[in-house]
């Protein structure tokens, strides 16, 4: 299909992704020069459609970008009033006191927010400044210039047949060209992945590490609701099977965000992250909160966990990677939105200076320097050893040694230096013969739910008559390699039930990809032990449609 002719539109800066990083970049560009032509392309049906509500937001990013955000009505309505940390056992819990915690773990001054609503508000601010925002415009490929630089993107391609050929209603989309292209696709974005590989941006860096974060929004009994309360737990039910933990955030309107994170470097291929989440809700402390309430939304998303030592080079000719496209999550704080905003601001300032100097298509090295040496780098460098300590030595060592390391980093030094991560999460997967299967209780339909029922609460939708956006590099590998060697882990690590091995009497086992269920978490692209699954962008507007909460 290389002979397709597309119309082209020219901009100063083309931004892919209307999350906190992309919108921050757009706002800052127009603050610096109202005459700049800036466009934001969002694959969701609307801004916020692919952002499941629920986060604790450090407002430092907003403070830097829009200092009068309170006066402008930003939806930060629930300040954190209480912080709780618990170690769970199967039948009980131990409260971890707050006073030994490093200062950076304190949530005083932070807010429990719907990031979907925050992004919708940011989009309004951007549009008031003159930014063009196009939702439902998935960017399917990059456009390269004559000198190998990233020149733009292809957006709005619709109507392909399942085999990839143009259908009767085929629309080729448009090329949107920019002096610079910003990729703020979130974790493991398909275009960012291509840029990182093409320009070898990860050379000399530690491999990126990931977690799978699953989240439900609940409406609970008003008598149990404690607006402004933040609770984090570790321990049960994961135990020694995997790293991870939970979060429970009480926001307004008797709503509670209940989330569970499983680090994707787990070895046992029998582990079922989604069912660990469902089992967690039956812990007495959690069950008491949720009983009598109702779940109103569900979703899942991969989380970048590699931190400071895993951040790839962020710039290549004509392009810059922002936010989670780089991996800017502070793992022990479970926060990355503030750094995403700061990265967008920094990229915008670097692009503005370059355009003002009549440059285009080169590397925005000032952006790279600001991220690594400025507020983002300082935030991530303090906690850089927590994740590798947890991965190599377990939870207790992470709490004790990692806590000490965070304390010393508060004063500007580390006794440990910088610890490496080692393997990728895919390479960490062990063979099934070396691990015992795990027996999970059946969901009860009240506190715990089967995957397909929960996926219906993500309101995800994909047109069936299109090419599957989940592509197998070799369609024989799932049955010939992954099933006998790893017990078919894709049937478990996917939180949406996309992958299944179908066995019928008298027939060979079939591997089925139910791409219509996909909630765009990208776990399969990360965890598949054979690295045989490639997540690509589906048609615009498709995927989850998380409600405005």
Short mmCIF file of C-alpha atoms in Angstrom, two decimals:
data_model
loop_
_atom_site.label_atom_id
_atom_site.label_comp_id
_atom_site.label_asym_id
_atom_site.label_seq_id
_atom_site.Cartn_x
_atom_site.Cartn_y
_atom_site.Cartn_z
CA UNK A 1 0.00 0.00 0.00
CA UNK A 2 2.98 2.30 -0.46
CA UNK A 3 1.35 3.93 -3.50
CA UNK A 4 -1.46 5.50 -1.44
CA UNK A 5 -1.73 9.24 -2.02
CA UNK A 6 -2.59 11.33 1.03
CA UNK A 7 -3.21 14.99 1.56
CA UNK A 8 -0.80 16.69 3.96
CA UNK A 9 -1.26 19.42 6.55
CA UNK A 10 1.64 21.43 7.91
CA UNK A 11 2.07 22.39 11.57
CA UNK A 12 4.85 23.68 13.73
CA UNK A 13 4.43 20.84 16.25
CA UNK A 14 2.43 17.62 15.91
CA UNK A 15 1.58 15.92 19.22
CA UNK A 16 0.39 12.30 19.40
CA UNK A 17 -1.68 11.61 22.50
CA UNK A 18 -3.97 13.85 24.58
CA UNK A 19 -2.77 12.66 27.96
CA UNK A 20 -1.17 14.90 30.58
CA UNK A 21 2.18 15.06 28.75
CA UNK A 22 0.82 15.88 25.30
CA UNK A 23 -1.68 18.44 26.55
CA UNK A 24 0.95 20.11 28.73
CA UNK A 25 3.22 20.44 25.72
CA UNK A 26 0.42 21.93 23.63
CA UNK A 27 -0.55 24.44 26.32
CA UNK A 28 3.03 25.54 26.93
CA UNK A 29 3.75 26.02 23.22
CA UNK A 30 0.79 28.37 22.86
CA UNK A 31 1.69 30.18 26.07
CA UNK A 32 5.12 30.88 24.59
CA UNK A 33 3.90 31.90 21.15
CA UNK A 34 0.22 32.22 20.30
CA UNK A 35 1.07 32.14 16.58
CA UNK A 36 2.50 28.60 16.63
CA UNK A 37 0.38 26.02 14.83
CA UNK A 38 -0.06 23.09 17.23
CA UNK A 39 -2.19 19.98 16.77
CA UNK A 40 -2.95 17.16 19.22
CA UNK A 41 -4.11 13.78 17.86
CA UNK A 42 -5.96 11.48 20.24
CA UNK A 43 -6.87 7.87 19.39
CA UNK A 44 -9.74 7.75 21.91
CA UNK A 45 -13.26 8.74 20.94
CA UNK A 46 -12.82 11.83 23.13
CA UNK A 47 -10.11 13.22 25.35
CA UNK A 48 -10.04 11.05 28.47
CA UNK A 49 -11.85 8.08 26.91
CA UNK A 50 -8.75 5.88 27.29
CA UNK A 51 -7.82 7.16 30.77
CA UNK A 52 -9.51 5.20 33.54
CA UNK A 53 -10.24 7.60 36.37
CA UNK A 54 -8.32 7.41 39.60
CA UNK A 55 -4.95 8.70 40.72
CA UNK A 56 -3.24 10.67 43.43
CA UNK A 57 -1.86 13.73 41.70
CA UNK A 58 1.13 15.76 42.85
CA UNK A 59 0.11 19.23 41.58
CA UNK A 60 3.69 20.41 41.00
CA UNK A 61 3.27 19.85 37.25
CA UNK A 62 0.12 21.94 37.13
CA UNK A 63 1.73 24.56 39.36
CA UNK A 64 4.51 24.98 36.83
CA UNK A 65 2.22 24.96 33.80
CA UNK A 66 -0.92 26.81 34.92
CA UNK A 67 -0.17 28.49 38.28
CA UNK A 68 -3.77 29.73 38.62
CA UNK A 69 -5.33 26.31 38.02
CA UNK A 70 -7.55 26.63 41.09
CA UNK A 71 -9.09 29.85 39.85
CA UNK A 72 -9.59 28.28 36.42
CA UNK A 73 -11.60 25.42 37.88
CA UNK A 74 -9.25 22.46 37.54
CA UNK A 75 -11.04 19.33 38.82
CA UNK A 76 -8.79 18.78 41.83
CA UNK A 77 -11.55 18.56 44.42
CA UNK A 78 -10.33 16.03 46.97
CA UNK A 79 -7.13 16.81 48.88
CA UNK A 80 -5.49 13.85 50.58
CA UNK A 81 -6.38 13.92 54.28
CA UNK A 82 -5.09 10.55 55.48
CA UNK A 83 -2.33 8.16 54.39
CA UNK A 84 -2.43 4.46 55.33
CA UNK A 85 0.11 1.72 54.60
CA UNK A 86 -0.63 -1.93 55.39
CA UNK A 87 1.12 -5.27 55.12
CA UNK A 88 -1.54 -7.88 54.44
CA UNK A 89 -1.79 -11.48 55.51
CA UNK A 90 -4.59 -13.73 54.35
CA UNK A 91 -6.77 -13.00 57.35
CA UNK A 92 -5.45 -9.73 58.73
CA UNK A 93 -3.18 -6.73 58.33
CA UNK A 94 -0.46 -4.77 60.07
CA UNK A 95 -0.42 -0.99 59.84
CA UNK A 96 2.97 0.39 58.84
CA UNK A 97 3.50 3.67 60.71
CA UNK A 98 4.00 6.79 58.64
CA UNK A 99 6.88 8.31 60.60
CA UNK A 100 9.70 6.05 59.24
CA UNK A 101 8.63 6.80 55.66
CA UNK A 102 10.93 9.05 53.63
CA UNK A 103 9.44 12.54 53.12
CA UNK A 104 8.81 11.89 49.43
CA UNK A 105 6.21 9.25 50.41
CA UNK A 106 4.03 11.82 52.17
CA UNK A 107 0.86 12.64 50.23
CA UNK A 108 0.22 15.92 52.04
CA UNK A 109 -0.65 18.54 49.43
CA UNK A 110 -1.67 15.96 46.81
CA UNK A 111 -5.14 15.34 45.39
CA UNK A 112 -7.26 12.30 44.57
CA UNK A 113 -8.43 12.96 41.02
CA UNK A 114 -10.00 11.54 37.92
CA UNK A 115 -7.17 11.90 35.41
CA UNK A 116 -9.74 11.55 32.65
CA UNK A 117 -11.47 14.69 33.93
CA UNK A 118 -8.16 16.47 34.51
CA UNK A 119 -7.23 15.81 30.88
CA UNK A 120 -10.63 16.98 29.66
CA UNK A 121 -10.10 20.23 31.57
CA UNK A 122 -6.58 20.57 30.19
CA UNK A 123 -7.95 20.07 26.68
CA UNK A 124 -10.35 22.96 27.28
CA UNK A 125 -7.43 25.16 28.36
CA UNK A 126 -5.47 24.14 25.27
CA UNK A 127 -8.34 24.85 22.89
CA UNK A 128 -8.90 28.27 24.45
CA UNK A 129 -5.29 29.03 23.54
CA UNK A 130 -5.86 27.94 19.95
CA UNK A 131 -4.59 24.36 19.96
CA UNK A 132 -6.34 22.05 17.49
CA UNK A 133 -7.36 18.76 19.12
CA UNK A 134 -8.64 15.89 16.98
CA UNK A 135 -10.07 12.91 18.93
CA UNK A 136 -10.76 9.63 17.21
CA UNK A 137 -7.63 10.11 15.11
CA UNK A 138 -5.33 7.16 15.68
CA UNK A 139 -1.83 7.62 14.30
CA UNK A 140 -1.03 4.46 12.39
CA UNK A 141 2.47 5.21 11.11
CA UNK A 142 5.33 7.67 11.10
CA UNK A 143 6.35 9.76 8.11
CA UNK A 144 10.09 10.16 7.55
CA UNK A 145 11.86 12.97 5.74
CA UNK A 146 14.60 12.81 3.12
CA UNK A 147 17.34 12.86 5.76
CA UNK A 148 15.87 10.11 7.94
CA UNK A 149 14.22 12.48 10.38
CA UNK A 150 10.67 12.04 11.70
CA UNK A 151 8.63 14.42 9.59
CA UNK A 152 5.10 13.64 10.73
CA UNK A 153 2.45 10.97 11.20
CA UNK A 154 -0.39 9.35 9.30
CA UNK A 155 -3.71 9.81 11.11
CA UNK A 156 -7.32 8.93 10.45
CA UNK A 157 -6.90 5.86 8.27
CA UNK A 158 -10.17 3.90 8.24
CA UNK A 159 -11.94 1.15 6.36
CA UNK A 160 -9.37 -1.59 5.84
CA UNK A 161 -10.53 -5.16 5.37
CA UNK A 162 -9.51 -7.80 7.94
CA UNK A 163 -6.61 -8.80 5.66
CA UNK A 164 -5.30 -5.22 5.57
CA UNK A 165 -6.43 -4.35 2.05
CA UNK A 166 -8.58 -1.25 1.44
CA UNK A 167 -12.31 -1.90 1.84
CA UNK A 168 -15.20 -0.29 0.00
CA UNK A 169 -15.30 2.66 2.40
CA UNK A 170 -11.55 3.02 2.73
CA UNK A 171 -10.24 6.40 3.84
CA UNK A 172 -6.46 6.78 3.54
CA UNK A 173 -6.17 9.39 6.27
CA UNK A 174 -3.90 12.39 6.18
CA UNK A 175 -0.26 13.12 6.73
CA UNK A 176 0.30 15.72 9.42
CA UNK A 177 3.77 17.20 9.14
CA UNK A 178 5.57 19.16 11.82
CA UNK A 179 8.87 20.86 12.38
CA UNK A 180 8.88 18.59 15.42
CA UNK A 181 6.76 15.57 16.42
CA UNK A 182 6.05 14.78 20.07
CA UNK A 183 5.07 11.21 20.98
CA UNK A 184 3.06 11.09 24.19
CA UNK A 185 1.26 7.79 23.61
CA UNK A 186 1.64 6.46 27.14
CA UNK A 187 3.32 3.18 28.05
CA UNK A 188 4.69 1.06 25.17
CA UNK A 189 3.20 3.20 22.42
CA UNK A 190 3.58 1.68 18.97
CA UNK A 191 5.17 4.75 17.37
CA UNK A 192 7.52 5.35 20.30
CA UNK A 193 8.52 1.69 20.17
CA UNK A 194 9.41 2.12 16.49
CA UNK A 195 11.43 5.27 17.17
CA UNK A 196 13.33 3.66 20.06
CA UNK A 197 14.26 0.68 17.86
CA UNK A 198 15.06 2.67 14.71
CA UNK A 199 17.35 5.17 16.40
CA UNK A 200 18.68 2.72 19.05
CA UNK A 201 17.61 5.05 21.84
CA UNK A 202 17.88 2.33 24.53
CA UNK A 203 21.53 1.58 23.79
CA UNK A 204 23.51 1.60 27.02
CA UNK A 205 20.39 1.81 29.20
CA UNK A 206 18.83 -0.74 31.49
CA UNK A 207 15.81 -2.57 30.04
CA UNK A 208 12.49 -0.94 30.77
CA UNK A 209 10.43 -2.73 33.43
CA UNK A 210 6.66 -2.82 33.70
CA UNK A 211 3.71 -3.65 35.87
CA UNK A 212 0.11 -4.39 34.99
CA UNK A 213 -2.28 -2.11 36.85
CA UNK A 214 -5.94 -3.13 37.08
CA UNK A 215 -8.54 -0.80 38.50
CA UNK A 216 -12.21 -0.77 39.41
CA UNK A 217 -14.34 2.20 40.41
CA UNK A 218 -16.82 1.42 43.17
CA UNK A 219 -19.73 3.29 44.70
CA UNK A 220 -19.71 2.31 48.36
CA UNK A 221 -22.01 2.67 51.34
CA UNK A 222 -21.81 6.35 52.47
CA UNK A 223 -21.24 5.16 56.03
CA UNK A 224 -17.98 3.50 54.90
CA UNK A 225 -16.78 6.31 52.68
CA UNK A 226 -13.92 8.49 53.95
CA UNK A 227 -13.28 11.20 51.38
CA UNK A 228 -9.60 12.05 51.08
CA UNK A 229 -8.30 8.72 52.44
CA UNK A 230 -5.44 7.00 50.62
CA UNK A 231 -4.55 3.39 51.43
CA UNK A 232 -1.73 1.29 49.99
CA UNK A 233 -1.12 -2.38 50.73
CA UNK A 234 1.58 -4.96 50.06
CA UNK A 235 1.92 -8.67 50.72
CA UNK A 236 -1.10 -10.96 50.37
CA UNK A 237 -2.27 -12.37 48.01
CA UNK A 238 0.90 -12.15 45.90
CA UNK A 239 3.37 -13.36 48.51
CA UNK A 240 6.55 -14.65 46.88
CA UNK A 241 4.87 -15.27 43.52
CA UNK A 242 5.25 -11.68 42.30
CA UNK A 243 5.93 -8.14 43.36
CA UNK A 244 3.13 -5.63 43.54
CA UNK A 245 0.47 -4.20 45.77
CA UNK A 246 -2.79 -2.30 45.90
CA UNK A 247 -4.22 1.18 46.25
CA UNK A 248 -7.59 2.34 47.54
CA UNK A 249 -8.50 6.00 47.06
CA UNK A 250 -11.66 7.64 48.46
CA UNK A 251 -12.77 10.57 46.31
CA UNK A 252 -16.05 12.48 46.22
CA UNK A 253 -19.59 11.16 45.63
CA UNK A 254 -19.04 8.00 47.71
CA UNK A 255 -16.72 6.66 45.05
CA UNK A 256 -13.62 4.57 45.71
CA UNK A 257 -10.87 3.67 43.28
CA UNK A 258 -9.67 0.12 43.95
CA UNK A 259 -6.52 -0.83 42.09
CA UNK A 260 -4.02 -3.67 42.03
CA UNK A 261 -0.55 -3.74 40.47
CA UNK A 262 1.44 -6.85 39.57
CA UNK A 263 5.06 -6.43 38.49
CA UNK A 264 5.49 -8.16 35.16
CA UNK A 265 8.88 -9.68 35.97
CA UNK A 266 7.18 -12.61 37.71
CA UNK A 267 8.65 -16.04 36.94
CA UNK A 268 5.76 -18.44 37.46
CA UNK A 269 3.88 -18.56 34.12
CA UNK A 270 0.84 -19.97 35.93
CA UNK A 271 0.34 -16.64 37.71
CA UNK A 272 -2.96 -14.97 36.81
CA UNK A 273 -2.69 -11.25 37.63
CA UNK A 274 -6.37 -10.53 37.09
CA UNK A 275 -7.41 -13.29 39.48
CA UNK A 276 -4.90 -12.07 42.07
CA UNK A 277 -6.75 -8.75 41.92
CA UNK A 278 -10.12 -10.44 42.34
CA UNK A 279 -8.83 -12.51 45.24
CA UNK A 280 -7.43 -9.37 46.91
CA UNK A 281 -10.91 -7.90 47.23
CA UNK A 282 -11.92 -10.78 49.50
CA UNK A 283 -9.41 -9.76 52.15
CA UNK A 284 -11.46 -8.90 55.25
CA UNK A 285 -10.30 -5.26 55.29
CA UNK A 286 -11.22 -4.73 51.63
CA UNK A 287 -14.37 -6.84 51.63
CA UNK A 288 -15.76 -4.86 54.56
CA UNK A 289 -15.40 -1.64 52.56
CA UNK A 290 -16.90 -2.98 49.32
CA UNK A 291 -19.78 -5.09 50.66
CA UNK A 292 -23.07 -3.40 49.87
CA UNK A 293 -21.47 -1.29 47.14
CA UNK A 294 -21.34 -1.70 43.39
CA UNK A 295 -18.60 -1.69 40.79
CA UNK A 296 -19.25 0.90 38.07
CA UNK A 297 -16.14 0.71 35.86
CA UNK A 298 -13.12 -1.48 35.13
CA UNK A 299 -9.92 -1.06 33.17
CA UNK A 300 -6.26 -1.98 32.98
CA UNK A 301 -3.05 -0.41 31.81
CA UNK A 302 0.64 -1.27 31.83
CA UNK A 303 2.81 0.91 34.05
CA UNK A 304 6.44 1.77 33.33
CA UNK A 305 8.54 0.83 36.37
CA UNK A 306 12.16 0.92 35.21
CA UNK A 307 12.70 4.46 36.41
CA UNK A 308 15.79 6.60 36.08
CA UNK A 309 18.21 3.96 34.74
CA UNK A 310 15.74 2.65 32.15
CA UNK A 311 14.81 5.92 30.47
CA UNK A 312 15.95 5.73 26.84
CA UNK A 313 17.40 8.67 25.00
CA UNK A 314 14.37 10.91 24.55
CA UNK A 315 15.16 12.66 21.28
CA UNK A 316 15.95 11.69 17.70
CA UNK A 317 15.91 13.79 14.54
CA UNK A 318 12.56 15.56 14.43
CA UNK A 319 10.97 13.70 17.35
CA UNK A 320 10.81 13.74 21.14
CA UNK A 321 9.35 11.16 23.53
CA UNK A 322 7.25 12.49 26.41
CA UNK A 323 5.92 11.14 29.69
CA UNK A 324 5.33 7.40 29.86
CA UNK A 325 6.68 6.98 26.33
CA UNK A 326 9.99 7.41 28.19
CA UNK A 327 8.97 5.93 31.54
CA UNK A 328 8.74 8.61 34.23
CA UNK A 329 6.77 6.86 36.97
CA UNK A 330 8.07 7.19 40.52
CA UNK A 331 7.42 3.56 41.53
CA UNK A 332 7.23 3.80 45.35
CA UNK A 333 4.98 6.86 45.09
CA UNK A 334 2.88 5.25 42.29
CA UNK A 335 2.90 8.63 40.59
CA UNK A 336 3.90 9.72 37.11
CA UNK A 337 1.36 12.31 35.98
CA UNK A 338 3.29 15.21 37.51
CA UNK A 339 6.44 14.17 35.64
CA UNK A 340 4.44 13.71 32.43
CA UNK A 341 3.24 17.30 32.70
CA UNK A 342 6.73 18.59 33.43
CA UNK A 343 8.11 16.65 30.46
CA UNK A 344 5.51 18.20 28.15
CA UNK A 345 6.43 21.66 29.40
CA UNK A 346 10.15 21.00 28.92
CA UNK A 347 9.70 19.62 25.40
CA UNK A 348 7.58 22.62 24.43
CA UNK A 349 10.20 25.05 25.67
CA UNK A 350 12.94 23.26 23.74
CA UNK A 351 10.85 23.20 20.55
CA UNK A 352 9.91 26.86 20.91
CA UNK A 353 13.56 27.87 21.21
CA UNK A 354 14.47 25.72 18.20
CA UNK A 355 11.69 27.09 15.99
CA UNK A 356 12.53 30.63 17.04
CA UNK A 357 16.11 29.92 15.88
CA UNK A 358 14.71 28.72 12.53
CA UNK A 359 15.56 25.07 13.21
CA UNK A 360 13.47 22.00 12.40
CA UNK A 361 13.87 18.24 12.15
CA UNK A 362 16.90 18.08 14.42
CA UNK A 363 17.35 16.72 17.95
CA UNK A 364 15.92 18.76 20.83
CA UNK A 365 18.86 18.09 23.11
CA UNK A 366 17.86 20.85 25.55
CA UNK A 367 14.77 18.81 26.36
CA UNK A 368 16.85 15.74 27.17
CA UNK A 369 19.14 17.75 29.46
CA UNK A 370 16.22 19.35 31.31
CA UNK A 371 14.53 16.00 31.95
CA UNK A 372 17.65 14.27 33.24
CA UNK A 373 19.07 17.16 35.27
CA UNK A 374 15.90 19.02 36.27
CA UNK A 375 12.94 18.23 38.51
CA UNK A 376 12.03 14.96 36.77
CA UNK A 377 15.50 13.48 37.00
CA UNK A 378 15.83 14.52 40.65
CA UNK A 379 12.48 12.94 41.47
CA UNK A 380 13.35 9.62 39.81
CA UNK A 381 16.97 9.41 40.86
CA UNK A 382 16.00 9.36 44.54
CA UNK A 383 13.99 6.16 44.11
CA UNK A 384 15.99 4.43 41.37
CA UNK A 385 17.00 1.42 43.48
CA UNK A 386 13.61 0.50 44.96
CA UNK A 387 12.38 -1.53 42.00
CA UNK A 388 15.60 -3.51 41.33
CA UNK A 389 15.97 -4.26 45.05
CA UNK A 390 12.41 -5.60 45.11
CA UNK A 391 12.97 -7.65 41.96
CA UNK A 392 16.23 -9.22 43.13
CA UNK A 393 15.78 -9.59 46.88
CA UNK A 394 12.04 -9.44 47.57
CA UNK A 395 9.60 -7.22 49.41
CA UNK A 396 11.27 -7.11 52.82
CA UNK A 397 14.63 -6.07 51.40
CA UNK A 398 12.94 -3.48 49.27
CA UNK A 399 11.17 -1.99 52.28
CA UNK A 400 14.21 -1.96 54.54
CA UNK A 401 17.16 -1.34 52.24
CA UNK A 402 15.14 0.58 49.68
CA UNK A 403 13.67 2.76 52.41
CA UNK A 404 17.15 3.51 53.74
CA UNK A 405 18.33 4.29 50.23
CA UNK A 406 15.45 6.73 49.71
CA UNK A 407 16.35 8.42 53.00
CA UNK A 408 20.00 8.85 52.06
CA UNK A 409 19.00 10.07 48.60
CA UNK A 410 16.95 12.75 50.33
CA UNK A 411 20.33 14.11 51.46
CA UNK A 412 21.89 13.76 48.02
CA UNK A 413 23.79 10.45 48.09
CA UNK A 414 23.28 6.70 47.84
CA UNK A 415 25.31 3.95 49.48
CA UNK A 416 24.21 1.60 46.70
CA UNK A 417 25.02 3.66 43.64
CA UNK A 418 22.67 2.64 40.84
CA UNK A 419 21.48 -0.97 40.73
CA UNK A 420 20.67 -2.54 37.35
CA UNK A 421 17.49 -4.40 36.46
CA UNK A 422 18.99 -7.23 34.40
CA UNK A 423 16.42 -9.17 32.41
CA UNK A 424 13.42 -7.89 30.50
CA UNK A 425 10.04 -8.92 31.88
CA UNK A 426 9.59 -11.33 28.97
CA UNK A 427 12.94 -12.99 29.68
CA UNK A 428 12.05 -13.33 33.37
CA UNK A 429 9.27 -15.80 32.57
CA UNK A 430 10.14 -19.31 33.69
CA UNK A 431 9.16 -22.64 32.18
CA UNK A 432 5.92 -24.20 33.36
CA UNK A 433 7.60 -27.45 34.41
CA UNK A 434 9.52 -25.60 37.11
CA UNK A 435 6.48 -24.09 38.83
CA UNK A 436 3.31 -25.38 40.43
CA UNK A 437 -0.05 -24.29 39.01
CA UNK A 438 -2.03 -21.86 41.17
CA UNK A 439 -5.61 -22.67 42.15
CA UNK A 440 -7.77 -19.55 42.11
CA UNK A 441 -11.23 -19.38 43.71
CA UNK A 442 -14.17 -18.81 41.41
CA UNK A 443 -15.44 -15.19 41.40
CA UNK A 444 -18.59 -14.75 43.46
CA UNK A 445 -20.21 -12.07 41.27
CA UNK A 446 -20.49 -9.69 44.23
CA UNK A 447 -16.95 -8.69 45.17
CA UNK A 448 -15.10 -10.55 42.43
CA UNK A 449 -16.00 -10.97 38.78
CA UNK A 450 -14.99 -12.98 35.76
CA UNK A 451 -12.91 -11.14 33.16
CA UNK A 452 -15.46 -10.88 30.39
CA UNK A 453 -18.10 -9.47 32.72
CA UNK A 454 -15.63 -6.89 33.96
CA UNK A 455 -14.49 -5.99 30.43
CA UNK A 456 -18.08 -4.96 29.69
CA UNK A 457 -17.57 -2.27 32.37
CA UNK A 458 -14.69 -0.81 30.35
CA UNK A 459 -17.17 -0.10 27.52
CA UNK A 460 -14.53 -1.21 25.04
CA UNK A 461 -15.44 -1.53 21.40
CA UNK A 462 -13.61 -2.54 18.23
CA UNK A 463 -15.15 -2.93 14.78
CA UNK A 464 -14.78 -6.61 13.95
CA UNK A 465 -14.31 -6.06 10.21
CA UNK A 466 -10.88 -4.46 10.48
CA UNK A 467 -7.36 -5.86 10.65
CA UNK A 468 -6.63 -7.13 14.17
CA UNK A 469 -4.42 -4.61 15.92
CA UNK A 470 -2.81 -7.45 17.90
CA UNK A 471 -0.41 -9.02 15.43
CA UNK A 472 1.40 -12.36 15.72
CA UNK A 473 4.85 -12.32 14.20
CA UNK A 474 4.62 -16.11 13.81
CA UNK A 475 1.11 -17.59 14.23
CA UNK A 476 2.53 -21.05 15.04
CA UNK A 477 4.46 -20.00 18.16
CA UNK A 478 1.55 -19.81 20.66
CA UNK A 479 0.62 -23.47 20.20
CA UNK A 480 4.02 -24.94 19.30
CA UNK A 481 6.18 -23.04 21.79
CA UNK A 482 4.30 -21.02 24.39
CA UNK A 483 1.72 -23.66 25.26
CA UNK A 484 4.05 -26.63 25.92
CA UNK A 485 6.92 -24.57 27.34
CA UNK A 486 5.10 -21.86 29.33
CA UNK A 487 1.57 -23.31 29.72
CA UNK A 488 0.14 -20.63 27.42
CA UNK A 489 0.62 -17.59 29.68
CA UNK A 490 -1.22 -15.18 27.35
CA UNK A 491 -4.47 -16.81 28.49
CA UNK A 492 -3.68 -15.44 31.97
CA UNK A 493 -1.56 -12.30 31.74
CA UNK A 494 -4.13 -10.50 29.58
CA UNK A 495 -6.62 -8.70 31.89
CA UNK A 496 -9.31 -8.67 29.19
CA UNK A 497 -9.51 -12.31 28.04
CA UNK A 498 -8.21 -11.53 24.56
CA UNK A 499 -6.19 -14.73 24.15
CA UNK A 500 -7.44 -18.28 24.49
CA UNK A 501 -6.32 -21.77 23.56
CA UNK A 502 -9.30 -23.67 22.17
CA UNK A 503 -9.25 -27.46 22.46
CA UNK A 504 -11.86 -29.49 20.61
CA UNK A 505 -12.08 -33.25 20.49
CA UNK A 506 -10.39 -34.64 17.41
CA UNK A 507 -8.91 -31.30 16.42
CA UNK A 508 -5.59 -29.58 16.98
CA UNK A 509 -5.45 -26.87 19.61
CA UNK A 510 -6.20 -23.43 18.18
CA UNK A 511 -4.96 -20.06 19.40
CA UNK A 512 -7.71 -17.44 19.22
CA UNK A 513 -7.17 -13.68 19.47
CA UNK A 514 -10.37 -11.90 20.54
CA UNK A 515 -9.02 -8.45 19.77
CA UNK A 516 -12.47 -6.89 20.27
CA UNK A 517 -11.97 -7.32 24.03
CA UNK A 518 -8.69 -5.38 24.14
CA UNK A 519 -8.52 -2.54 26.69
CA UNK A 520 -5.17 -1.34 25.29
CA UNK A 521 -3.07 -2.25 28.34
CA UNK A 522 -0.25 -3.61 26.10
CA UNK A 523 0.74 -6.32 28.59
CA UNK A 524 0.90 -8.88 25.79
CA UNK A 525 3.47 -6.81 23.89
CA UNK A 526 5.58 -6.70 27.06
CA UNK A 527 5.22 -10.08 28.77
CA UNK A 528 4.94 -12.59 25.93
CA UNK A 529 7.98 -14.83 26.56
CA UNK A 530 8.59 -15.33 22.84
CA UNK A 531 8.04 -11.63 22.08
CA UNK A 532 5.69 -12.78 19.35
CA UNK A 533 2.84 -10.29 19.89
CA UNK A 534 3.00 -6.78 18.50
CA UNK A 535 0.43 -4.25 19.74
CA UNK A 536 -0.44 -1.73 17.03
CA UNK A 537 -2.92 1.13 16.96
CA UNK A 538 -6.47 0.21 15.93
CA UNK A 539 -8.77 2.57 14.07
CA UNK A 540 -9.42 5.87 15.82
CA UNK A 541 -11.98 6.08 18.60
CA UNK A 542 -11.87 2.36 19.28
CA UNK A 543 -10.92 0.64 22.49
CA UNK A 544 -12.18 1.45 25.97
CA UNK A 545 -14.58 4.32 26.57
CA UNK A 546 -14.17 5.02 30.25
CA UNK A 547 -17.02 7.04 31.78
CA UNK A 548 -16.74 10.63 33.01
CA UNK A 549 -16.60 10.02 36.76
#
